[in-house]
PDB file of C-alpha atoms in Angstrom:
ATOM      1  CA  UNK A   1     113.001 -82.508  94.630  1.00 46.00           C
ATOM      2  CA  UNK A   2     115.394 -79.921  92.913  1.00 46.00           C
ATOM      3  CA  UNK A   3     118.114 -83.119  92.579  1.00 41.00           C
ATOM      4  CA  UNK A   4     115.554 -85.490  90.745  1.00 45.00           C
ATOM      5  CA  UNK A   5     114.508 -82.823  88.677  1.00 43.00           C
ATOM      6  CA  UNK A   6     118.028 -82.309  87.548  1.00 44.00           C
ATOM      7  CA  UNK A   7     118.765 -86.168  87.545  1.00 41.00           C
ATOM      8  CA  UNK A   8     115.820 -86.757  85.265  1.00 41.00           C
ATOM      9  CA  UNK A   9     116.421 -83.739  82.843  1.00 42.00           C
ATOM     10  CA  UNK A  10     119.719 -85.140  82.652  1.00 41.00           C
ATOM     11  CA  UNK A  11     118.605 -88.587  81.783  1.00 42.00           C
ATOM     12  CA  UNK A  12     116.154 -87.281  79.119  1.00 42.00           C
ATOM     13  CA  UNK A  13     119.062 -85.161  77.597  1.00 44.00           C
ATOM     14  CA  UNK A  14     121.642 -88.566  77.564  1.00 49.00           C
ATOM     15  CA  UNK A  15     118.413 -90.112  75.810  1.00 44.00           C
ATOM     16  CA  UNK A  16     117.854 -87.715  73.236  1.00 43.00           C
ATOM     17  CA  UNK A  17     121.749 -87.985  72.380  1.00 42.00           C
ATOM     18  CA  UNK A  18     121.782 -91.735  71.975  1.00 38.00           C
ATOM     19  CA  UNK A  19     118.764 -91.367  69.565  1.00 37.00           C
ATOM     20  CA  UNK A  20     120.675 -88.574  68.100  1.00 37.00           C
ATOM     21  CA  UNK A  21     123.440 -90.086  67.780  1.00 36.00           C
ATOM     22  CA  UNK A  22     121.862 -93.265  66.316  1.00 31.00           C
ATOM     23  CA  UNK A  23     120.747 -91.413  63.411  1.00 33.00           C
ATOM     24  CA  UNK A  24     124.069 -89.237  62.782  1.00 33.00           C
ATOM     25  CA  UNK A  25     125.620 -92.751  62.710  1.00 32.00           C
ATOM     26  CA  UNK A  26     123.343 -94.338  59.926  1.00 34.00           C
ATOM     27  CA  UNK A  27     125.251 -94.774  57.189  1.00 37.00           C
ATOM     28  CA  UNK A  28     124.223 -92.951  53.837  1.00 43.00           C
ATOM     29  CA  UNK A  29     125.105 -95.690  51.752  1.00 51.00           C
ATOM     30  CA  UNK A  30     123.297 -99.207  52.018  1.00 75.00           C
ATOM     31  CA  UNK A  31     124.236-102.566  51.236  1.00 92.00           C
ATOM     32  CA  UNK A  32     120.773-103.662  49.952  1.00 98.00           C
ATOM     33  CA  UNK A  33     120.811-106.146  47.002  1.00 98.00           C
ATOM     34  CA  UNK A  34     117.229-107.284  45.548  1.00 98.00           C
ATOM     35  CA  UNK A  35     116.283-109.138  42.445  1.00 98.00           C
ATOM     36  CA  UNK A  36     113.214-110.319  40.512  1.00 98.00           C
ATOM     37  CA  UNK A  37     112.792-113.982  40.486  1.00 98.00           C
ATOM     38  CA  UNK A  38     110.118-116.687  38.766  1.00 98.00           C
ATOM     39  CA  UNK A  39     108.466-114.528  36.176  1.00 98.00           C
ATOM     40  CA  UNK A  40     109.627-116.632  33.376  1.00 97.00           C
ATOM     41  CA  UNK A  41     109.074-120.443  34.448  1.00 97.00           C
ATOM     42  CA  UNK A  42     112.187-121.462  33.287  1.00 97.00           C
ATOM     43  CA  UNK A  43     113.106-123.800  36.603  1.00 98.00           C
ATOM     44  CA  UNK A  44     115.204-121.421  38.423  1.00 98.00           C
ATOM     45  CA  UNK A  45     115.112-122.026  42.387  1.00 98.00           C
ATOM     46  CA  UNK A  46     116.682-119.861  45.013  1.00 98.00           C
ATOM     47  CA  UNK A  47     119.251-121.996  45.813  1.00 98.00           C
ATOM     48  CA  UNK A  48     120.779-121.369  42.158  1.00 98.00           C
ATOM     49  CA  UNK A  49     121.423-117.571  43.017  1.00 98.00           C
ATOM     50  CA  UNK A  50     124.515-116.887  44.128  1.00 98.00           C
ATOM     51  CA  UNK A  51     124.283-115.447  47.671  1.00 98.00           C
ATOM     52  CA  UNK A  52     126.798-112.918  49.401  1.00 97.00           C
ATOM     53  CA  UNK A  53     126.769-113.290  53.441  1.00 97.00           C
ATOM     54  CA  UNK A  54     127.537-109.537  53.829  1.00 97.00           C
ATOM     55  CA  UNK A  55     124.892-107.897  51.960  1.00 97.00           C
ATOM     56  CA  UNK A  56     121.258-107.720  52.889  1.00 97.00           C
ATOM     57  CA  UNK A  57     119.927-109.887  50.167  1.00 98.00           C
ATOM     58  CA  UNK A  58     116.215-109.185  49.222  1.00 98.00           C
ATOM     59  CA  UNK A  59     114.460-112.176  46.190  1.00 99.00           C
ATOM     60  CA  UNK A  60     111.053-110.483  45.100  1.00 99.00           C
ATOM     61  CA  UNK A  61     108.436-112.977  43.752  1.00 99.00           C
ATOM     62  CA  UNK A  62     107.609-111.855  40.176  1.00 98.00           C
ATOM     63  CA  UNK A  63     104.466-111.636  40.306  1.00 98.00           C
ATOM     64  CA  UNK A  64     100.990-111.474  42.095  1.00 98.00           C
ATOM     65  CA  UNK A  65      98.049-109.710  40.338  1.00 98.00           C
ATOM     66  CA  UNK A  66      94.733-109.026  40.986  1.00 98.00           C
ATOM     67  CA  UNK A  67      93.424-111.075  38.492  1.00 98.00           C
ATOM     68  CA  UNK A  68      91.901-114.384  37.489  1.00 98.00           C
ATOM     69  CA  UNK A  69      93.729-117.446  36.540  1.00 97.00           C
ATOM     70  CA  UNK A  70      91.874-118.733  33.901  1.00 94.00           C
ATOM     71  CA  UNK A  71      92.915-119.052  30.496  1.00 92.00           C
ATOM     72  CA  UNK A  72      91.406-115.418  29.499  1.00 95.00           C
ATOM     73  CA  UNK A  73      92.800-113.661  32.651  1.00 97.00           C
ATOM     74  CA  UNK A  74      90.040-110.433  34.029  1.00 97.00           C
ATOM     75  CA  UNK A  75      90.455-107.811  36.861  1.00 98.00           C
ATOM     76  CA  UNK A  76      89.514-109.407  40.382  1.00 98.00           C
ATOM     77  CA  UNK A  77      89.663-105.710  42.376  1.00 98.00           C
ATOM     78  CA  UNK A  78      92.496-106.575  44.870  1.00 98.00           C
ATOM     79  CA  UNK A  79      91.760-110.023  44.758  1.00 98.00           C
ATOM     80  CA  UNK A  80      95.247-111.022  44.425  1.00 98.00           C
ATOM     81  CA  UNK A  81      96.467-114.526  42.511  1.00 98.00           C
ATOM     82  CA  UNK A  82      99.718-116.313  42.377  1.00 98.00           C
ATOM     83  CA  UNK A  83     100.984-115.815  38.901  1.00 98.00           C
ATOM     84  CA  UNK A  84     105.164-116.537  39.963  1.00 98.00           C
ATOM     85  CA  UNK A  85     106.808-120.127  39.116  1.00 98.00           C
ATOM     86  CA  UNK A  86     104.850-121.619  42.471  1.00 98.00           C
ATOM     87  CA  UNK A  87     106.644-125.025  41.676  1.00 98.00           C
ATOM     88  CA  UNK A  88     109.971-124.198  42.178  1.00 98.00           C
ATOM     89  CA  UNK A  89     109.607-121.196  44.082  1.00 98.00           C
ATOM     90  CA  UNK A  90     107.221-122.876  46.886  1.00 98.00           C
ATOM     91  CA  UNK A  91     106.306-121.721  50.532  1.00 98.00           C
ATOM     92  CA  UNK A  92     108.620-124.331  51.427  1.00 98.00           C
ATOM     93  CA  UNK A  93     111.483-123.074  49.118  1.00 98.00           C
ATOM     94  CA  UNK A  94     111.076-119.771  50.713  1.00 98.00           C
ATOM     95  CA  UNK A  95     111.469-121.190  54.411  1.00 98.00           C
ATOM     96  CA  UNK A  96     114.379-123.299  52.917  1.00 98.00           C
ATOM     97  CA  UNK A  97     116.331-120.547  51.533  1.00 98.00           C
ATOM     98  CA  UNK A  98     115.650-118.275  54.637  1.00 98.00           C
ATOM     99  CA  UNK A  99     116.822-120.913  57.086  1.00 98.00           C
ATOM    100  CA  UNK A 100     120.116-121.387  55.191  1.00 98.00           C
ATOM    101  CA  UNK A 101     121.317-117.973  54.617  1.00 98.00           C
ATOM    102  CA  UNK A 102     120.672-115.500  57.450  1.00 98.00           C
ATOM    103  CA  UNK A 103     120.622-112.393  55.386  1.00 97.00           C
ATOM    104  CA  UNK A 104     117.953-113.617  53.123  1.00 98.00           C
ATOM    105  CA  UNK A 105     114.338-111.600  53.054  1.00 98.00           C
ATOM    106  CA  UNK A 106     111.603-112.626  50.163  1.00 98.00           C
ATOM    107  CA  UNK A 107     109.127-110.181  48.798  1.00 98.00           C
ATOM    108  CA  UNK A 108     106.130-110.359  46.441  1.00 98.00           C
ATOM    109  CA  UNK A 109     105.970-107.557  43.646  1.00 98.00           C
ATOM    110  CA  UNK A 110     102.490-106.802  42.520  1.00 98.00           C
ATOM    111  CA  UNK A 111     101.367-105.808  39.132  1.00 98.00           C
ATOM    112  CA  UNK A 112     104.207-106.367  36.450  1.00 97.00           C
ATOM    113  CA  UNK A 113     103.504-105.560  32.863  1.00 97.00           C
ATOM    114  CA  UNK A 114     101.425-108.407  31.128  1.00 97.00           C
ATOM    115  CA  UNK A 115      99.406-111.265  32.060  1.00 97.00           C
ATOM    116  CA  UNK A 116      97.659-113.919  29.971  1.00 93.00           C
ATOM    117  CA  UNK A 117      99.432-112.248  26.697  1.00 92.00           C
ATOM    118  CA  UNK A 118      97.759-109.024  27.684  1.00 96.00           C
ATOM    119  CA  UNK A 119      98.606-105.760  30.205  1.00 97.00           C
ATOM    120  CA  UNK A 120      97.868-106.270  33.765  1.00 98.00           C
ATOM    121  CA  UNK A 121      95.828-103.166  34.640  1.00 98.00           C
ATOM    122  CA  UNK A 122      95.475-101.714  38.137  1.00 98.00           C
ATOM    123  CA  UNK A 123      91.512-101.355  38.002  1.00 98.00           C
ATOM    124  CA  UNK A 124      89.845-100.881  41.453  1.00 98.00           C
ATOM    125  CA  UNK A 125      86.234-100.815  41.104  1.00 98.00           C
ATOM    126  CA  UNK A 126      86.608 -98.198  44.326  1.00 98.00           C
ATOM    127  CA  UNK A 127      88.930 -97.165  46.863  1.00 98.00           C
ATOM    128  CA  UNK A 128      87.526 -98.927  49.584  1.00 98.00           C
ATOM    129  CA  UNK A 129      86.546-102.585  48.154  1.00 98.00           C
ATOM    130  CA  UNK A 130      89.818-102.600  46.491  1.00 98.00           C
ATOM    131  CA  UNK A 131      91.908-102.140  49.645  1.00 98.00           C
ATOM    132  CA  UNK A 132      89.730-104.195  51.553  1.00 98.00           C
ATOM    133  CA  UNK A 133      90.065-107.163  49.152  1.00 98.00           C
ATOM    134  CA  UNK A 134      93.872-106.674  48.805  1.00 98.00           C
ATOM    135  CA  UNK A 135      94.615-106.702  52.121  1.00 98.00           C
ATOM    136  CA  UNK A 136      92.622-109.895  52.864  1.00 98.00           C
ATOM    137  CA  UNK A 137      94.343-111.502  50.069  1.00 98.00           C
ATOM    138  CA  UNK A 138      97.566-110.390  50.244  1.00 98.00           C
ATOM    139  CA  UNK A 139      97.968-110.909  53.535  1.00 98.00           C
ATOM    140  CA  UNK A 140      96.806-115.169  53.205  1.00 98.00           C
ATOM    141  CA  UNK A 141      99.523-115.494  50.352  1.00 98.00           C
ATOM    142  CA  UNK A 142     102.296-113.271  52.669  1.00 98.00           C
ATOM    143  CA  UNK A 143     101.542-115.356  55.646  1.00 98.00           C
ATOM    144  CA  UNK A 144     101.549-118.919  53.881  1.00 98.00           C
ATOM    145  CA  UNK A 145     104.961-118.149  52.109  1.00 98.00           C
ATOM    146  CA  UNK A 146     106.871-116.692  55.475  1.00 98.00           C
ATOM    147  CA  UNK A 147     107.103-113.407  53.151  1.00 98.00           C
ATOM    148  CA  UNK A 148     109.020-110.333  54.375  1.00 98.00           C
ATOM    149  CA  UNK A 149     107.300-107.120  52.272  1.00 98.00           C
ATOM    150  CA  UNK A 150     105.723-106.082  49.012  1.00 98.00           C
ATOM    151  CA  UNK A 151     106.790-104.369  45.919  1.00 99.00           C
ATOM    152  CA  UNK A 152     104.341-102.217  43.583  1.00 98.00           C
ATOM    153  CA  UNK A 153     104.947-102.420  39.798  1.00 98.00           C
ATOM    154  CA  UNK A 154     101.944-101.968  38.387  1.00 98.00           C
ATOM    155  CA  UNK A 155     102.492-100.309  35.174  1.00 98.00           C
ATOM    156  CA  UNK A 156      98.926-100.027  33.404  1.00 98.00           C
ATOM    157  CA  UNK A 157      96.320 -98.045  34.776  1.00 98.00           C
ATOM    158  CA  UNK A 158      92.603 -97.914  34.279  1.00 96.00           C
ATOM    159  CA  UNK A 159      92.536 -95.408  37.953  1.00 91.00           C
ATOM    160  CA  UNK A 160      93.735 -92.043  38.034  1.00 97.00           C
ATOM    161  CA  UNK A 161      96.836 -90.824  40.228  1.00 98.00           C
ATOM    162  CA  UNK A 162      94.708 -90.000  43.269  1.00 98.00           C
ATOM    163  CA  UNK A 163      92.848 -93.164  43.303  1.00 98.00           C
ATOM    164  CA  UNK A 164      96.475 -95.441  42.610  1.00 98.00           C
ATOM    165  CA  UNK A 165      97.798 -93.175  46.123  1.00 98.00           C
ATOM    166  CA  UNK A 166      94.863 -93.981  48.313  1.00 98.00           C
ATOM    167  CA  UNK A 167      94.661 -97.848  47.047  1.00 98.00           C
ATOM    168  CA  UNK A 168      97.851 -98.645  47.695  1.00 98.00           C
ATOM    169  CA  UNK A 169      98.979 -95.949  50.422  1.00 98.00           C
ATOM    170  CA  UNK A 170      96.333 -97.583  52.618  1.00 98.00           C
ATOM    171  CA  UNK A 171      97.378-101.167  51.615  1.00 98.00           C
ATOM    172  CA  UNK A 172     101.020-100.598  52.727  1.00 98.00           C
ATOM    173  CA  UNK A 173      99.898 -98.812  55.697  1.00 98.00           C
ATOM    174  CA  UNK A 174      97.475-101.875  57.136  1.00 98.00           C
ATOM    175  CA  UNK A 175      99.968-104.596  56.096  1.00 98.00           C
ATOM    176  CA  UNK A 176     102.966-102.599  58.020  1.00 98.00           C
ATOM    177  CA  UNK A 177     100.439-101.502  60.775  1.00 98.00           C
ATOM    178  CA  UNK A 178      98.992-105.261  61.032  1.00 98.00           C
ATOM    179  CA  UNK A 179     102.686-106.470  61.086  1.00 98.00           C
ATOM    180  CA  UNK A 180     102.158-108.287  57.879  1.00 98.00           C
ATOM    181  CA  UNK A 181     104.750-106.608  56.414  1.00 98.00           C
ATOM    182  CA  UNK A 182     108.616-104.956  57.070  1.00 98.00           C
ATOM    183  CA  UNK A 183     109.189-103.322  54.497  1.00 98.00           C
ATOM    184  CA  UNK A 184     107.384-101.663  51.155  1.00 98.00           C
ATOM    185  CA  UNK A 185     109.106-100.803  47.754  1.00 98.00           C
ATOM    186  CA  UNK A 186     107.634 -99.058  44.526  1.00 98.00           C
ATOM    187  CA  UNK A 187     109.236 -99.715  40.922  1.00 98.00           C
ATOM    188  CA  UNK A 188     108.277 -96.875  38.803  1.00 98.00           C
ATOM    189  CA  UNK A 189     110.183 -95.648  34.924  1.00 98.00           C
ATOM    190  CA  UNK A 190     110.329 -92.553  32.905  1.00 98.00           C
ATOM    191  CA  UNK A 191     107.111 -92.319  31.673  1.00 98.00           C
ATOM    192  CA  UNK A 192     104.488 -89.963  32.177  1.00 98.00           C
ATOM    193  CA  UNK A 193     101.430 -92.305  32.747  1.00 98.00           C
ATOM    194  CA  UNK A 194     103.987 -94.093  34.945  1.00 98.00           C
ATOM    195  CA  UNK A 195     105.268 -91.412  36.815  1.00 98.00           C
ATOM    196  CA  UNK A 196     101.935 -89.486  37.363  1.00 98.00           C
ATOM    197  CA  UNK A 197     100.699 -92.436  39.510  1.00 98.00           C
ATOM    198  CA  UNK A 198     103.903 -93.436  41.367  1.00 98.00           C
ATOM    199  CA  UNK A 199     104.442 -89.482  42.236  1.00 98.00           C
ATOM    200  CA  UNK A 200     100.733 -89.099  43.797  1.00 98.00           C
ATOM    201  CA  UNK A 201     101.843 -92.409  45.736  1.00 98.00           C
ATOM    202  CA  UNK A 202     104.342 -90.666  46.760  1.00 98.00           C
ATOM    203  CA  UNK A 203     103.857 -87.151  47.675  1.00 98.00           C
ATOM    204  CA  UNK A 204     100.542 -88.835  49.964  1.00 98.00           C
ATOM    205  CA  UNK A 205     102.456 -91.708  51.415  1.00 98.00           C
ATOM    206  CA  UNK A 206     106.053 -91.709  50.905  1.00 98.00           C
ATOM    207  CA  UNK A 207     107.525 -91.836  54.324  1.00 98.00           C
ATOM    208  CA  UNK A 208     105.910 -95.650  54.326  1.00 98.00           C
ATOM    209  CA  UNK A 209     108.126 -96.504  50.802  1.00 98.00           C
ATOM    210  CA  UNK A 210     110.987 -97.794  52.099  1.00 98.00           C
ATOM    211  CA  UNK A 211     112.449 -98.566  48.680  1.00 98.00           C
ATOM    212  CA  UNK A 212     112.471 -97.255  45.165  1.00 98.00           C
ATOM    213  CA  UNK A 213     113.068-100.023  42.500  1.00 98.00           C
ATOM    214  CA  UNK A 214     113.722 -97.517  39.964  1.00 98.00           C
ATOM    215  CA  UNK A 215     113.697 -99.295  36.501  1.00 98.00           C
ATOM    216  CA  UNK A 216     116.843 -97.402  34.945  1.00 98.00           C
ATOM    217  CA  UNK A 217     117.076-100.507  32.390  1.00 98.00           C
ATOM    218  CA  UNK A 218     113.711 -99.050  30.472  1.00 98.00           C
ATOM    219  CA  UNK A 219     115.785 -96.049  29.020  1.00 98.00           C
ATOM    220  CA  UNK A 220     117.520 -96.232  25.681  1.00 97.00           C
ATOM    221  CA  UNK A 221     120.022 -99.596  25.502  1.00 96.00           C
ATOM    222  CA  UNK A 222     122.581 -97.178  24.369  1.00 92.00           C
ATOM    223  CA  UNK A 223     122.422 -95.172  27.534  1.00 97.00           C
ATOM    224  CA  UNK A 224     126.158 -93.837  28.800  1.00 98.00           C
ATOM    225  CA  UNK A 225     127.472 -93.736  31.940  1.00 98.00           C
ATOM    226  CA  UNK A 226     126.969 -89.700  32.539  1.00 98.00           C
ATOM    227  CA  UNK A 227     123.545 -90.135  31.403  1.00 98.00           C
ATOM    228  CA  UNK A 228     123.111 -92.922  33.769  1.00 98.00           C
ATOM    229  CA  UNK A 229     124.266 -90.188  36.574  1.00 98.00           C
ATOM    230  CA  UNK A 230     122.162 -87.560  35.161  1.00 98.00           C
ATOM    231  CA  UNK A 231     119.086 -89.922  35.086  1.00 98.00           C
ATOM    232  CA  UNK A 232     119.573 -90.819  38.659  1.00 98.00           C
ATOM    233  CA  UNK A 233     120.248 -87.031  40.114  1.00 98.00           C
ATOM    234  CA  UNK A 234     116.781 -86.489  37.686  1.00 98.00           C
ATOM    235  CA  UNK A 235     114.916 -88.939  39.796  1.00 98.00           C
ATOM    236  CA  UNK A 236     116.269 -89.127  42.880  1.00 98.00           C
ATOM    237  CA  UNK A 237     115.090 -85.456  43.258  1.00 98.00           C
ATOM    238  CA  UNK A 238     111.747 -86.614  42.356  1.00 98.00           C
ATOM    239  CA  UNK A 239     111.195 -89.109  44.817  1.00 98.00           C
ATOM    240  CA  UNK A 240     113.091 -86.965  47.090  1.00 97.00           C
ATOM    241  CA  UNK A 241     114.037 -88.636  50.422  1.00 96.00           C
ATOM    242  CA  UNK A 242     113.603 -91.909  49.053  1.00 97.00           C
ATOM    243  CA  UNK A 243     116.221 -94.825  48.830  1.00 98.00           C
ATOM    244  CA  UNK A 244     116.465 -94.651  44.642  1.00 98.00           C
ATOM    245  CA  UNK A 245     118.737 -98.094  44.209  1.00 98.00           C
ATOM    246  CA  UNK A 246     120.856 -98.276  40.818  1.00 98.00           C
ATOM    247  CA  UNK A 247     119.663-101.412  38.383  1.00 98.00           C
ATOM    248  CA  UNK A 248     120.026-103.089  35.122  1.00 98.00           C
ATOM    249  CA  UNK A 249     118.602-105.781  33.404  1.00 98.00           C
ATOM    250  CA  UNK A 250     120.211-108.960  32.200  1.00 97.00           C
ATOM    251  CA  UNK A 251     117.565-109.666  29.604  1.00 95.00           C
ATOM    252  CA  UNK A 252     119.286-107.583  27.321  1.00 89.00           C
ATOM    253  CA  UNK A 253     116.157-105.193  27.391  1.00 91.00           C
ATOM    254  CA  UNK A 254     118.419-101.487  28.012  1.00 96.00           C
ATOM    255  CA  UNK A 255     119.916 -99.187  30.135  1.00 98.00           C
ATOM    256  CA  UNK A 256     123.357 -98.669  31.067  1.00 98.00           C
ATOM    257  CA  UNK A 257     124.695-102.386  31.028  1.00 97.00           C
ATOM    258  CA  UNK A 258     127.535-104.002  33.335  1.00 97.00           C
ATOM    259  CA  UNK A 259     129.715-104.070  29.581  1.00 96.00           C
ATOM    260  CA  UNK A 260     128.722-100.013  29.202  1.00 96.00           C
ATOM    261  CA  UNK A 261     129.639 -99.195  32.501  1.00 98.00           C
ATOM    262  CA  UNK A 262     127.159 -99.559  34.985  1.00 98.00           C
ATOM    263  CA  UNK A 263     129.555-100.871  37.449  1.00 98.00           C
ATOM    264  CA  UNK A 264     131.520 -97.252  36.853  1.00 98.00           C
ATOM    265  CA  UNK A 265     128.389 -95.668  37.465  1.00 98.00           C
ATOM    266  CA  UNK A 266     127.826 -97.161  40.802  1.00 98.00           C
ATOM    267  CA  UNK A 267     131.362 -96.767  41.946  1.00 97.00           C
ATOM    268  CA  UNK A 268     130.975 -92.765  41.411  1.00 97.00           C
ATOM    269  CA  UNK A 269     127.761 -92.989  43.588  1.00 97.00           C
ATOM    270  CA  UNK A 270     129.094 -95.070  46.277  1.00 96.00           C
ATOM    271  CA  UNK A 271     132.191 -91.860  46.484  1.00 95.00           C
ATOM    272  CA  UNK A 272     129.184 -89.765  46.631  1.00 95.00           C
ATOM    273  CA  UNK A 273     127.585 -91.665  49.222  1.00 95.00           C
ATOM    274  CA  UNK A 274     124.416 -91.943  47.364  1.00 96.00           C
ATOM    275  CA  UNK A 275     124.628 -96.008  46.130  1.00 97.00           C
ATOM    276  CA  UNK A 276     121.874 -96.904  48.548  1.00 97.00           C
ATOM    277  CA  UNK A 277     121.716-100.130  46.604  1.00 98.00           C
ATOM    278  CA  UNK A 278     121.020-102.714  43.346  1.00 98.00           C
ATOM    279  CA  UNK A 279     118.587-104.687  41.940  1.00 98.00           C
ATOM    280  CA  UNK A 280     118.442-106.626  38.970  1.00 98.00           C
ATOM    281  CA  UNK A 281     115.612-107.914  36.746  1.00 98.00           C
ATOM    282  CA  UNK A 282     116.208-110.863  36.563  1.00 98.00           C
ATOM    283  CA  UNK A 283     117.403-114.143  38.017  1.00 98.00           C
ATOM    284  CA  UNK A 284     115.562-116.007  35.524  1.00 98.00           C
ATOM    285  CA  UNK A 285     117.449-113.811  32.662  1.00 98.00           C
ATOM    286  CA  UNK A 286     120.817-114.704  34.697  1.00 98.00           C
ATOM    287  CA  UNK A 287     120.500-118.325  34.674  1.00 98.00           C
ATOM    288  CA  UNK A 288     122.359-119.330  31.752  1.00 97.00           C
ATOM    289  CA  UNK A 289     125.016-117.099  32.385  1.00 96.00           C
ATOM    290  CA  UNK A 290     126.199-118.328  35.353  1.00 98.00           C
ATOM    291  CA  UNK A 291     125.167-115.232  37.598  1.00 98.00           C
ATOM    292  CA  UNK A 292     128.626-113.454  36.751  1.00 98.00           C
ATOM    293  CA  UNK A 293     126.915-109.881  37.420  1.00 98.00           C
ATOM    294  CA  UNK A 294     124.835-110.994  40.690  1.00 98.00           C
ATOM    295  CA  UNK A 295     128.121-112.105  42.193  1.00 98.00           C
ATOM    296  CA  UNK A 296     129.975-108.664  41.147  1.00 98.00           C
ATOM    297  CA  UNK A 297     126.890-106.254  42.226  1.00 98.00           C
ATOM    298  CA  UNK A 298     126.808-107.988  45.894  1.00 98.00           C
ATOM    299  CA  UNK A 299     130.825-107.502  45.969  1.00 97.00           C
ATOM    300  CA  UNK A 300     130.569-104.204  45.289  1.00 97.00           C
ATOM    301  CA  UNK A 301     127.746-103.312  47.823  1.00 97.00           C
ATOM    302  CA  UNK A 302     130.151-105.637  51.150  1.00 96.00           C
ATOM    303  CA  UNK A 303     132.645-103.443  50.571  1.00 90.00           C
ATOM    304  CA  UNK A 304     133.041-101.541  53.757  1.00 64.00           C
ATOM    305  CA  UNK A 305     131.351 -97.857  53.412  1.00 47.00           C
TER     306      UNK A 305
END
């Protein structure tokens, strides 16, 4: 009795090491790339996107909203539409691109600033029908397209903070709990409306986030590379705990740019161990260029850590 006692604490304790260790042996940077694709219906396909083998490469649909489709778009409370470039970026596009390159996971983003030549308001008529509605809808379109997670950029709000937290905290949690989902990722910017919603979100469900799209590129054009650091520190203490990934915009929009530095920027983090990854917004932006920065971002992030 006293020797299977022993052999089983023993066993527990080589357990509780190897789980231990597991975590001591994560690494604290990532090699994460993700980038907005199909909000402009200009043609692009996946296949045009350069594609590194050694990063974990992550296309997010741009976008579906809760809203009609008609020519006068209205709120449909979590009744969610297709609103991306559906012809070239197709269910069967999605399997396509996922069959050929291994490393390859496709998201949805929800929300985005405008629709129909308006803004795209987050406007639950209450908690309960709006999550209801969202999850039923959400989870057709994630199904039919072989999708791997969702990302939350709503950026107009006609729902206070609390109500935003509970809508979407409980989405995330029955699309991950329902296996509908892998992963979850919020893309907030420096503004108080903003920021008031995405923190409530947060602070309630936060340990479900794995991601934080954190739109650097809506700060000043002229932004340097130590305010680039200092804006990062600023909110990765907000959204403490939280994967904050570096990005910039190739729309010409703002930010710290890949001419101003933001390639200097990330190479500080990744010494500090805190690059935890890029995105970009957006493919569509990159087209005509050739996808010069898309090539040098996913270099940067295979580099061995």
């Amino acid at each position: 009795m006293e020797f299977s006692k022993a052999f089983l604490t023993i066993f527990a304790l080589q357990a509780l090491l190897i789980t231990s260790a597991k975590h001591l042996t994560a690494p604290a940077t990532s090699d994460i790339f993700r980038e907005y694709i199909g909000a402009e219906f200009n043609n692009i396909k996946f296949s045009d996107v350069p594609i590194n083998p050694n990063v974990e490469f992550h296309f997010i649909l741009a976008f579906a909203i809760d809203y009609t489709t008609s020519s006068s778009p209205s709120p449909t409370n979590g009744k969610f539409n297709i609103f991306w470039d559906n012809d070239n970026l197709s269910a069967s596009k999605v399997s396509a691109i996922k069959k050929k390159h291994s490393n390859v996971k496709v998201a949805l983003s929800l929300g985005g600033d405008s629709v129909g030549g308006g803004s795209a308001y987050f406007s639950p008529s209450s908690v309960d029908s709006w999550v209801s509605n969202a999850i039923s809808s959400l989870t057709n379109i994630i199904q039919e397209y072989n999708l791997d997670g969702i990302d939350i950029d709503y950026e107009h709000f006609q729902g206070d903070p609390d109500t935003f937290a509970e809508c979407i905290g409980q989405l995330i949690t029955a699309l991950k709990k329902n296996g509908v989902i892998s992963f979850a990722s919020i893309a907030p910017y420096d503004d108080d409306e903003v920021q008031s919603h995405y923190l409530a979100l947060w602070k309630s469900y936060g340990h479900l986030i794995d991601y934080v799209n954190f739109q650097f590129y809506a700060y000043d054009a002229g932004t340097t590379v130590s305010q680039f650091m200092n804006y990062f520190e600023t909110q990765t203490s907000k959204y403490n705990g939280g994967k904050v990934l570096a990005s910039f915009s190739t729309d010409g929009s703002g930010g710290l740019s890949p001419e101003n530095g933001f390639f200097t920027a990330c190479q500080r983090l990744k010494s500090k161990k805190e690059l935890h990854g890029i995105f970009i917004w957006s493919a569509d932006d990159s087209m005509s260029r050739g996808f010069p920065y898309e090539k040098q971002s996913q270099a940067l992030l295979a580099i061995s850590h």
